[in-house]
Short mmCIF file of C-alpha atoms in Angstrom, two decimals:
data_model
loop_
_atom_site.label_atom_id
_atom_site.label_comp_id
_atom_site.label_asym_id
_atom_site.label_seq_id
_atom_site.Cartn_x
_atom_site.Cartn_y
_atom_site.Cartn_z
CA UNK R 663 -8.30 9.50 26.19
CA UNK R 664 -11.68 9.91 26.98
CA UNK R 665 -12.83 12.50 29.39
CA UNK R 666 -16.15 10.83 31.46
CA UNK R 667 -16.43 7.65 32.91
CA UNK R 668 -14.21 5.95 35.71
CA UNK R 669 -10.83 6.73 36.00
CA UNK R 670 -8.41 3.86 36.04
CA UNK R 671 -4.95 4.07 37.69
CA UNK R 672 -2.62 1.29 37.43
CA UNK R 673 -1.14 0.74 40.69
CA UNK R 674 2.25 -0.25 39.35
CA UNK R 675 3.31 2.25 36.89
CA UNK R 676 0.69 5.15 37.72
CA UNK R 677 -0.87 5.12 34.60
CA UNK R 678 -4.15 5.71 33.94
CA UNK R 679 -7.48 5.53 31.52
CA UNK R 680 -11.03 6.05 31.79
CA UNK R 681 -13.30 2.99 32.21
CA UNK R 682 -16.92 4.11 30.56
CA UNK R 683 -19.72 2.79 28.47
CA UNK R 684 -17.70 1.80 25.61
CA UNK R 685 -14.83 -0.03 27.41
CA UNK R 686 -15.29 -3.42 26.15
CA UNK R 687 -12.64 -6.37 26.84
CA UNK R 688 -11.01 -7.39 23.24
CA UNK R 689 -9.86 -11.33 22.59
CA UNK R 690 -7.24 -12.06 20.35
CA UNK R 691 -8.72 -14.73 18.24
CA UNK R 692 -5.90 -15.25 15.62
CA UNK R 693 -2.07 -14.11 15.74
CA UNK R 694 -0.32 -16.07 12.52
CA UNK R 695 0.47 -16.22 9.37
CA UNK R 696 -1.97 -17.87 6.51
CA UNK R 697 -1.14 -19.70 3.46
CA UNK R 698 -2.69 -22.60 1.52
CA UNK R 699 -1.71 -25.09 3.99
CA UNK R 700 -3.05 -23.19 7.13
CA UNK R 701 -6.02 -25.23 8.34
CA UNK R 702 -9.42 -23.69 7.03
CA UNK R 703 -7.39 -22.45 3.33
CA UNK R 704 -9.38 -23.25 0.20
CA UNK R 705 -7.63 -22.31 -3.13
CA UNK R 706 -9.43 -20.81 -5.54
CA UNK R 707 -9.28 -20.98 -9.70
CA UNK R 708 -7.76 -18.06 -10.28
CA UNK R 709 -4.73 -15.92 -8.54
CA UNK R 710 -6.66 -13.69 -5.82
CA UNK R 711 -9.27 -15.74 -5.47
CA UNK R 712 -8.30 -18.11 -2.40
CA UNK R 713 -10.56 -18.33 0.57
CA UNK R 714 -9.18 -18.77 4.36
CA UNK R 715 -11.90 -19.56 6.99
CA UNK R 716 -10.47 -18.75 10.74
CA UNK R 717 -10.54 -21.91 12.24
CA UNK R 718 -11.48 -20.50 15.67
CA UNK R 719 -14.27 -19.54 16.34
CA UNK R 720 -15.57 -15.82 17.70
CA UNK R 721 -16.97 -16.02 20.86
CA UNK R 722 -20.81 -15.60 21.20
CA UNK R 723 -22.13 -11.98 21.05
CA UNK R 724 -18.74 -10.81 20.11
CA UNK R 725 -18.08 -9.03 17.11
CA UNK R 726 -14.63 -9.15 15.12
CA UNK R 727 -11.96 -7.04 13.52
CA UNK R 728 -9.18 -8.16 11.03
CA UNK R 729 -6.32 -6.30 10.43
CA UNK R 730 -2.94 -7.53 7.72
CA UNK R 731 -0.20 -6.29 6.61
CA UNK R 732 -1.35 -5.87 3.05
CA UNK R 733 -5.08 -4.08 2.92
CA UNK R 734 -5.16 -3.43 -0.72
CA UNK R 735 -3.27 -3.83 -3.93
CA UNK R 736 -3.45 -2.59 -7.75
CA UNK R 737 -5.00 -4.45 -10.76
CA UNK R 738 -3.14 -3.99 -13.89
CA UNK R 739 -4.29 -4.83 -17.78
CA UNK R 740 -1.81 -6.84 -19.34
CA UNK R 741 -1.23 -6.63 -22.97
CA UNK R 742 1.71 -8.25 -24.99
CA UNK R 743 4.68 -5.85 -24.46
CA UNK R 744 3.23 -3.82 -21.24
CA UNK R 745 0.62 -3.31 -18.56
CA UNK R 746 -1.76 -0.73 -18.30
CA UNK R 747 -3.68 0.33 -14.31
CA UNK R 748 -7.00 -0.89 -14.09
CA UNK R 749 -8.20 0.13 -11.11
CA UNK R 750 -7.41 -0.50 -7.05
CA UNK R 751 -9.01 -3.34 -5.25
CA UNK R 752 -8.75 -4.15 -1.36
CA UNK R 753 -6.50 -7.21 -0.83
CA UNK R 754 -8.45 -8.15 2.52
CA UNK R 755 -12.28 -8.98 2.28
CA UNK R 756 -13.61 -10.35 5.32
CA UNK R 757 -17.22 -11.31 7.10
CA UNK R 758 -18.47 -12.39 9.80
CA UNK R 759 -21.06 -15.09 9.88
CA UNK R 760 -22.49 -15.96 13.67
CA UNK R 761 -18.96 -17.57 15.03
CA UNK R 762 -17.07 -18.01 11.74
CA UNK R 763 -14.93 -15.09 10.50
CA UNK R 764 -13.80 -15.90 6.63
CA UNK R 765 -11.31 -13.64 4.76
CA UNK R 766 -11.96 -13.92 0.75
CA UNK R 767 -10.50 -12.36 -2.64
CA UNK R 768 -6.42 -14.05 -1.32
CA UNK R 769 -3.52 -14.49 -2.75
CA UNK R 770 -1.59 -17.31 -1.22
CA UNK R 771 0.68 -18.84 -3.56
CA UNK R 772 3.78 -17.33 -4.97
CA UNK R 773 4.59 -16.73 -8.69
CA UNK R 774 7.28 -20.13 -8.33
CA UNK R 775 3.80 -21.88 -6.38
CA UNK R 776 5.51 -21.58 -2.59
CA UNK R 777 3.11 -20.72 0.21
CA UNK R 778 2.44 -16.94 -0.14
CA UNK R 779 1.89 -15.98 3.72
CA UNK R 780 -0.15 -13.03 5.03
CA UNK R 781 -0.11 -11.88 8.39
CA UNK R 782 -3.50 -11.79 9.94
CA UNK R 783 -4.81 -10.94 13.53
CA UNK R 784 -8.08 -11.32 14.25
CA UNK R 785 -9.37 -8.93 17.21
CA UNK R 786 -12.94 -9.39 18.81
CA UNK R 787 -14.90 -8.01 21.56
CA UNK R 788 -18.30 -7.85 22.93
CA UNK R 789 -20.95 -6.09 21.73
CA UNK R 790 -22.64 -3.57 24.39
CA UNK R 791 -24.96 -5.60 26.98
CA UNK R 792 -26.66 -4.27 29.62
CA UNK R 793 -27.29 -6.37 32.89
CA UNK R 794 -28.04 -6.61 36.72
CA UNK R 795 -24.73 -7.76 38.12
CA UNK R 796 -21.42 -5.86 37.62
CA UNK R 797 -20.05 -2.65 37.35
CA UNK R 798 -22.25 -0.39 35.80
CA UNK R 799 -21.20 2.90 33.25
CA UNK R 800 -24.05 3.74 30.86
CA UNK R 801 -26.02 0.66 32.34
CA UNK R 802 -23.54 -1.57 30.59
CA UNK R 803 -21.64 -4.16 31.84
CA UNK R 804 -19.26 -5.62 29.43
CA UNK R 805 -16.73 -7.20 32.09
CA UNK R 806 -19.63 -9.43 33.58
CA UNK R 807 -19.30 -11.73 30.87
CA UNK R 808 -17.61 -15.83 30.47
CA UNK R 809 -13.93 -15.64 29.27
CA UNK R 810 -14.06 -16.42 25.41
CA UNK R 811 -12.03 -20.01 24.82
CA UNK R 812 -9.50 -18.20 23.11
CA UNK R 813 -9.15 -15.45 26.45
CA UNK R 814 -8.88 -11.89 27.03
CA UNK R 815 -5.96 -9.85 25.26
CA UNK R 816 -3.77 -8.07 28.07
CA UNK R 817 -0.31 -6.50 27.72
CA UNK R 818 2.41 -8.72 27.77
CA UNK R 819 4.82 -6.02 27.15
CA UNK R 820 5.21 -2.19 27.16
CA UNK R 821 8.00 -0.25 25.90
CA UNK R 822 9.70 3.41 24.98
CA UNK R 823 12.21 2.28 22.16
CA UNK R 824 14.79 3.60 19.77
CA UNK R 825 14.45 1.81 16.64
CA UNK R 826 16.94 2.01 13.96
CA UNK R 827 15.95 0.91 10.83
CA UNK R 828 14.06 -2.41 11.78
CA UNK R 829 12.97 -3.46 14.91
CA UNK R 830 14.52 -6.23 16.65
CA UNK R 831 12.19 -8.12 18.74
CA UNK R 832 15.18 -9.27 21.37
CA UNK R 833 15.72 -5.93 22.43
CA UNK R 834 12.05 -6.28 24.31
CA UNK R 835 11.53 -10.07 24.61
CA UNK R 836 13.81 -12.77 22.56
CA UNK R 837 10.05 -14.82 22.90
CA UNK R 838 8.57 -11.94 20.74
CA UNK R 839 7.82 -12.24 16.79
CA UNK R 840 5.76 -10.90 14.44
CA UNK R 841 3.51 -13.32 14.07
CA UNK R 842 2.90 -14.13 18.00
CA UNK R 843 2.12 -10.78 19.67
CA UNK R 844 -0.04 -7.63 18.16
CA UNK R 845 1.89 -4.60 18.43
CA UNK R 846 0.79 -1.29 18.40
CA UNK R 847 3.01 1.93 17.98
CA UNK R 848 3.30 5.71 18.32
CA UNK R 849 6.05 7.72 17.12
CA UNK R 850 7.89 10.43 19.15
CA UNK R 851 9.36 11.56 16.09
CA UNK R 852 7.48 13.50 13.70
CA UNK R 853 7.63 11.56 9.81
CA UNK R 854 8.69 8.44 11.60
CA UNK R 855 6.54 5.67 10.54
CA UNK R 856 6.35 2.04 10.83
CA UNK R 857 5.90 -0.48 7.99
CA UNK R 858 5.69 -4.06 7.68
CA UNK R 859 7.99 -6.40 7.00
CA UNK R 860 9.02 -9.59 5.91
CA UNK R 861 9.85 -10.61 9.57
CA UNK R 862 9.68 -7.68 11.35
CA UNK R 863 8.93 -4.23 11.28
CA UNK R 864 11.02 -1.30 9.25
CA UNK R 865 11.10 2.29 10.58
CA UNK R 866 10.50 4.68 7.72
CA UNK R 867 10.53 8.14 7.09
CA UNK R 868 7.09 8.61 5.69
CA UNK R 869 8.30 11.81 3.05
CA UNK R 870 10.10 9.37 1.04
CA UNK R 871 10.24 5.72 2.74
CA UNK R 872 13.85 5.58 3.49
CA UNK R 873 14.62 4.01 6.38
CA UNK R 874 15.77 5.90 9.09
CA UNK R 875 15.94 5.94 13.12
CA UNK R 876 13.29 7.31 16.05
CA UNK R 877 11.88 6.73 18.93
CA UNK R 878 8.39 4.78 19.53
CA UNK R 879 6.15 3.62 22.52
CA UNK R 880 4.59 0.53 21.82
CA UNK R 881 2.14 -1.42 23.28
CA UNK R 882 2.29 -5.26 22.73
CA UNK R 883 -0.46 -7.59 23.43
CA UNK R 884 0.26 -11.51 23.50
CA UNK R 885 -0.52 -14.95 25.35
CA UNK R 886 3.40 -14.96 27.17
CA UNK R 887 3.32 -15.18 30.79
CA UNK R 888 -0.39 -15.02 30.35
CA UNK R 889 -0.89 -17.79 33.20
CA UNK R 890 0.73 -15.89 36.07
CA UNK R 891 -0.62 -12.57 34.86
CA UNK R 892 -3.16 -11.49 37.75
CA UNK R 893 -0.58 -13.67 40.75
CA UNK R 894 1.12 -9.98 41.40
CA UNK R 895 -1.32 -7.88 42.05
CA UNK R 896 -2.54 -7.39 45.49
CA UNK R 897 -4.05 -3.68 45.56
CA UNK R 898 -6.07 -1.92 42.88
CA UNK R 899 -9.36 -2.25 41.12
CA UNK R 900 -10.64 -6.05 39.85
CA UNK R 901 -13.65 -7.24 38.30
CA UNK R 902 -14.72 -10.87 38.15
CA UNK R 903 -17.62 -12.41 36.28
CA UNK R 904 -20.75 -14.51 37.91
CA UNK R 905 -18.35 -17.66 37.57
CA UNK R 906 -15.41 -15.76 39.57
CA UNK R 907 -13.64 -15.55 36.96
CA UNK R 908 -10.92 -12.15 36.69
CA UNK R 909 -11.83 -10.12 33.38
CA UNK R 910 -10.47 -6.85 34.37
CA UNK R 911 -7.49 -5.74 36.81
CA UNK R 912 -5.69 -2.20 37.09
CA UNK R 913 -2.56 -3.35 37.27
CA UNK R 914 -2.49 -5.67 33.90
CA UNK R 915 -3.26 -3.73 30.72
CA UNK R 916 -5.98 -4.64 29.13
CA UNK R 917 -7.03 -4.65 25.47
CA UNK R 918 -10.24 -2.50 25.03
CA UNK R 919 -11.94 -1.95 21.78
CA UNK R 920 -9.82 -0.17 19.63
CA UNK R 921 -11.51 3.13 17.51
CA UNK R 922 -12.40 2.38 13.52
CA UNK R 923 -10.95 5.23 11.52
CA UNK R 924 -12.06 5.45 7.87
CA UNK R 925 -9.22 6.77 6.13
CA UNK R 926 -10.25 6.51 2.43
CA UNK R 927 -11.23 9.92 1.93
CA UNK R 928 -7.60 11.50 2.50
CA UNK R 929 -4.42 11.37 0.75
CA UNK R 930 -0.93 11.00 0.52
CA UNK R 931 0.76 12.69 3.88
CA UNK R 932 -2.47 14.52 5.01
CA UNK R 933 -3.38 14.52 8.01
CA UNK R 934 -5.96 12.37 9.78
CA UNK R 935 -7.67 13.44 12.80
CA UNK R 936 -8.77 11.14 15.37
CA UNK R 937 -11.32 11.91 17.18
CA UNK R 938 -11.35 11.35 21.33
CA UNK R 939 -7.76 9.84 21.46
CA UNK R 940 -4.91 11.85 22.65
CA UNK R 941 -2.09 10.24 21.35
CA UNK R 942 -3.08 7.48 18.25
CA UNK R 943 -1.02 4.46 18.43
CA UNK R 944 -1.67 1.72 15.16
CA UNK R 945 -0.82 -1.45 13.54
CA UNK R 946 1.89 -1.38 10.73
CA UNK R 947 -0.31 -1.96 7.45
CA UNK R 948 -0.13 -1.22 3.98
CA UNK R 949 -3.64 0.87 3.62
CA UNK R 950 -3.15 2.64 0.45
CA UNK R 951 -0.85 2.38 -3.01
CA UNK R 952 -0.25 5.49 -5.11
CA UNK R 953 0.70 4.77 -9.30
CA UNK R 954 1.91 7.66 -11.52
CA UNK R 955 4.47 8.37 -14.58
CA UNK R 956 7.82 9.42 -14.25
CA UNK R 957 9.48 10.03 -17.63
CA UNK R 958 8.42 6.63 -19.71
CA UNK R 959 8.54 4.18 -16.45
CA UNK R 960 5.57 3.46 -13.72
CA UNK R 961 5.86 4.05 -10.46
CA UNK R 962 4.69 3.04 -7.39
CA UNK R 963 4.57 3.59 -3.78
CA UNK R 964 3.47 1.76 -0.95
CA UNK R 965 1.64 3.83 1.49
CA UNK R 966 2.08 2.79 5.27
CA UNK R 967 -0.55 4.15 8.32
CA UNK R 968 1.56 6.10 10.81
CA UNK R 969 1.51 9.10 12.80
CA UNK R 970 1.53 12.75 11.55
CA UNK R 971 1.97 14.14 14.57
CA UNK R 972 1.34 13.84 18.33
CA UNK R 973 -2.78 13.72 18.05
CA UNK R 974 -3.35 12.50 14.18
CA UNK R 975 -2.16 9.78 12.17
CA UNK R 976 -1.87 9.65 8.02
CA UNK R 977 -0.63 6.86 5.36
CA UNK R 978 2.50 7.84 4.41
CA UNK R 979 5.79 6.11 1.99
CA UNK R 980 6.72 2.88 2.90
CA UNK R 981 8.59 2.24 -0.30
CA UNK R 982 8.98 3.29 -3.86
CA UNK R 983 9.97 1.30 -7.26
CA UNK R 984 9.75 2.04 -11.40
CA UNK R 985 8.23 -0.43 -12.67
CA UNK R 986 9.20 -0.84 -16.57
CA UNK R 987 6.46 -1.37 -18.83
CA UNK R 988 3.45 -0.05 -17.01
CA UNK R 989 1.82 2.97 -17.69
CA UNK R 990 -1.55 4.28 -16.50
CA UNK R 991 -2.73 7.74 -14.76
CA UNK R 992 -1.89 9.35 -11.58
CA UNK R 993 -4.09 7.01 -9.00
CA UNK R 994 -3.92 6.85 -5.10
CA UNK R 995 -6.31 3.74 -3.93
CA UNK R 996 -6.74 4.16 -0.28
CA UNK R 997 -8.64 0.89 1.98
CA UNK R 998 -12.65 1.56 2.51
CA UNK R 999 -11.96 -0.68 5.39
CA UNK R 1000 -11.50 1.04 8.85
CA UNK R 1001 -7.61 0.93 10.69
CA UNK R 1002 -8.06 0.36 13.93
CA UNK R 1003 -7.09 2.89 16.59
CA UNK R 1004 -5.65 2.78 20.23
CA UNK R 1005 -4.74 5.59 22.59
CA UNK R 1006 -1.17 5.54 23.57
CA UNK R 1007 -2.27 7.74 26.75
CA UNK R 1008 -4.31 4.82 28.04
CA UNK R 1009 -0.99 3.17 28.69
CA UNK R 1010 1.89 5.92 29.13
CA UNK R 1011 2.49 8.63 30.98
CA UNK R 1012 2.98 11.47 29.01
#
């Protein structure tokens, strides 16, 4: 949590954060999966080399973040009786251009030609803007500003959960899936770590990626309920826009700009500070994959962002596998792309 600004206490559940300078309101442009027949998919020539163009559009002055469940992959050479590493490549390219946000370099058929689906979420928020009207921290004003088409991101859903093995959405909301809500999480337990999954999310123990069972907070933003949202609250702190509209009330959660961590210049299980948050909470993702020899098989791991402890995060095991016929040298390629970073202390009592 950050220590200057405006301190924010939400009426209902006394928890609190500090509104300052760099509290921006975040819009949840895309929660699905894509494939070749999601609208804006182009296929490409090759394998890896489909195109997906978000078909809606980021809101003027805003600026966006992508984050999937696969970030990065490894490129083998393949010769007639085995394959030999190449080199690591990041599975996710994406850019920005004015209001279109295109994601290149895909894979989105499967090796029998079904749809190949990747989970994407598209965040975006407002750059910093100064003005006359509004509340004012660092002479900016980022809650004075139209509601984006495609709305502000609030919290649907907060919870303190015991998850064994992989999480069941019902347990929260039976409306809940992976692909409708953005979920962040933070791990009571220390090696507890979770990873993405076909349909959900698996709770691993980041040493070894077995699965195993521990207790998380998450934080879950989504569009459910989203129409009575602000009809509750009758006390507390909101801010409207010149138009009237609500962008900001203490008593609904709201979905600030999360903190870009570069992660690519640690390993396996180090750890990862973060600077200015308290308690890290993250979105399952594959950042990293790690390739070495055992005996005369390859071997791979999957390497999963998660906490190392209370104030740090890391990329730890998801999963392991031989893998006959490939050989190569010992190789960890970690994503040059920032994770993105919330503080669990914004939304829990601790």
């Amino acid at each position: 949590m950050s220590v200057y600004g405006l301190k924010i206490v939400n009426p209902h559940d006394g928890t609190s954060f500090i509104f300052n300078e760099k509290t921006a309101p975040a819009s949840l442009v895309w929660l699905a999966d894509v494939s070749y027949n999601t609208p804006g998919a182009r296929r490409g020539r090759m394998p890896g080399e489909d195109q997906w163009t978000c078909p809606v559009k980021i809101p003027s002055g805003y600026k966006s973040m992508v984050a999937c469940d696969e970030m990065v992959g490894l490129v083998f050479e393949f010769g007639d009786s085995h394959a030999r590493l190449d080199r690591g490549e990041e599975r996710i390219i994406y850019s920005q251009n004015g209001d279109t946000v295109t994601i290149t370099d895909m894979s989105m058929t499967a090796w029998n030609g079904d749809p190949r689906y990747t989970a994407v979420k598209i965040l975006a928020y407002p750059e910093n803007r100064t003005g006359r009207a509004g509340l004012k921290i660092g002479n900016n004003t980022n809650f004075n500003i139209d509601v984006p088409r495609s709305g502000f991101s609030y919290v649907s859903h907060k919870a303190k959960l015991k998850i064994d093995g992989e999480l069941d959405f019902s347990q929260i909301d039976p409306r809940l899936n992976r692909s409708n809500c953005l979920v962040f999480f933070c791990a009571e337990t220390p090696y507890a770590i979770m990873t993405p999954g076909e349909n959900s999310y698996t709770c691993c123990d980041r040493r070894n990626g077995n699965k195993m069972s521990a207790v998380f907070w998450l934080v879950i933003f989504s569009d459910i309920d989203a129409t009575g949202r602000f009809e509750n609250d009758r006390y507390g702190l909101r801010l409207r826009n010149n138009r009237g509209d609500i962008t900001f009330s203490s008593g609904v959660g709201v979905l600030t700009k999360p903190t870009e961590i570069y992660i690519n210049s640690y390993g396996k299980n180090e750890r990862i500070p973060v600077s200015g948050i308290e308690r890290p909470m993250y979105i399952p993702s594959h950042a990293a994959k790690h390739f070495w020899m055992s005996g005369r098989k390859g071997r791979q791991e999957d390497l999963a962002v998660g906490n190392y402890d209370s104030g740090s995060i890391c990329v730890g095991v998801s999963s392991s596998y031989d893998r006959y016929g490939y050989s190569g040298p010992d190789y960890t390629y970690v994503t040059k792309r920032p994770i993105l970073i919330l503080d669990a202390a914004d939304y829990f009592n601790f």
